[in-house]
């Protein structure tokens, strides 16, 4: 990285960290001030007038006047915004909609306003990371993002990826620090996109790699080794293999970066010959930091990275969690490499946190729950998150469970634990129980069978789902495979993020286990024997908490794809 780019990034990061530091010095005051500012700016919107934003003076007032909502509650209003209507949720017009999957099968369109984009959560992250790892900007950066714009709404407003937009609109001096130009992220095929990233990355001295999902970091390493001969040949010749589908326009845009480098190719070949495989520990020996998620259900991937980044056992490259973030907002900023905890973003979002025990006790009675301000939560306890953003989400139930693990000054340090009620998430697919119910119903009808009972379980070790089905009548083995294929296809149709993770193989092909007759009732009786009352002994249809539990004595048959 050039000295100018390094100075520019350091300056921007330092500026972004200043309001963050002011806020964490007095979380209660910062949250009250932020709420007052949100109410003032948006009091004359449709939503603000309906719920009396002008009269709200405190978090207590806010909780009394404004309802708790989820996306489906807001969908009619957001649909109006996507059609071009103004002043519905925010006084600011959105510049982009972040598209993500919805629990009903319809995608969600999260409004992103100019203020959202100025929150600077990633830049704050970079400030603390650079302080602890000054070598991360000595070479070049590799990141992985989705396309900035994936389409347009009825009102001709763009929707796509906020991280992609950040990379696309970075100043030229900053873009020069990246080994892979934005154009590569517009490649449609996942395999072709990752190959292009590797072709450009292997030719560079990369010292910092960042992407939220560690499965992507692992896939890059595996794909580089699998395609080593082709990649080395392309580096030598200054080419990009024709075996991968890349449009002529994108090939032309990447061409200036595809310099022939016989010396680098020779070095890569020697690395491969010496070890018998191509690993990032050899071709990126100066790697100072990996940025990706470390906690929750994706933590298992971190252990797998050691074989690629520390094959000799001499010391793993430092890994810093990227923080608790979603399409709706960035909700934490990790400021150390320890664990996966991050400081709650009290400078940019208003938080209300409900003890998980309240929700577990009365999951359908949100009025009975205790909504605590961020300043009042306790270390060691789990909470559901309700967030107010600058994009027009007010008291928004994001249905996530976090644990408060520490404090930084007066602000909570939190770790993401799991998706909440009726959802699970291994690689970012955010699968809901409603989607699974619908997929199984459609698939069963398509193959002409009936499912008496079912349960979906995430197999974290294999990064796949296991669907346990007790059928109402016997089904031939070939039809069982069709049933599994249909469930997989239908889940992709209902959930765009499930589809994307399956296409990129970050989420591997699911497994169908046909359970013996009476499996459901035996499980129910076991719960009763363990002390549950009969009416409480309900089988969880999508088990996010326990994960995959083998039941070999209950499995009548098993089907796999691939």
CSV table of N, CA and C in Angstrom, one decimal, residues 225 271-279:
chain,number,residue,atom,x,y,z
A,225,UNK,N,-5.7,-23.9,-3.8
A,225,UNK,CA,-4.9,-25.1,-3.9
A,225,UNK,C,-5.5,-26.0,-5.0
A,271,UNK,N,6.8,-22.9,-4.0
A,271,UNK,CA,6.0,-23.1,-2.7
A,271,UNK,C,5.2,-24.4,-2.8
A,272,UNK,N,4.5,-24.5,-3.9
A,272,UNK,CA,3.7,-25.7,-4.0
A,272,UNK,C,4.5,-27.0,-4.1
A,273,UNK,N,5.6,-27.0,-4.8
A,273,UNK,CA,6.4,-28.2,-4.8
A,273,UNK,C,7.0,-28.5,-3.5
A,274,UNK,N,7.4,-27.5,-2.7
A,274,UNK,CA,8.0,-27.8,-1.4
A,274,UNK,C,7.0,-28.4,-0.4
A,275,UNK,N,5.8,-27.9,-0.4
A,275,UNK,CA,4.8,-28.4,0.6
A,275,UNK,C,3.9,-29.5,0.0
A,276,UNK,N,3.8,-29.6,-1.3
A,276,UNK,CA,2.9,-30.5,-1.9
A,276,UNK,C,1.5,-29.9,-2.1
A,277,UNK,N,1.3,-28.7,-1.7
A,277,UNK,CA,0.0,-28.0,-1.9
A,277,UNK,C,0.3,-26.5,-1.8
A,278,UNK,N,-0.6,-25.7,-2.2
A,278,UNK,CA,-0.5,-24.2,-2.2
A,278,UNK,C,-1.3,-23.7,-1.0
A,279,UNK,N,-0.6,-23.0,-0.1
A,279,UNK,CA,-1.3,-22.5,1.1
A,279,UNK,C,-1.0,-21.0,1.3
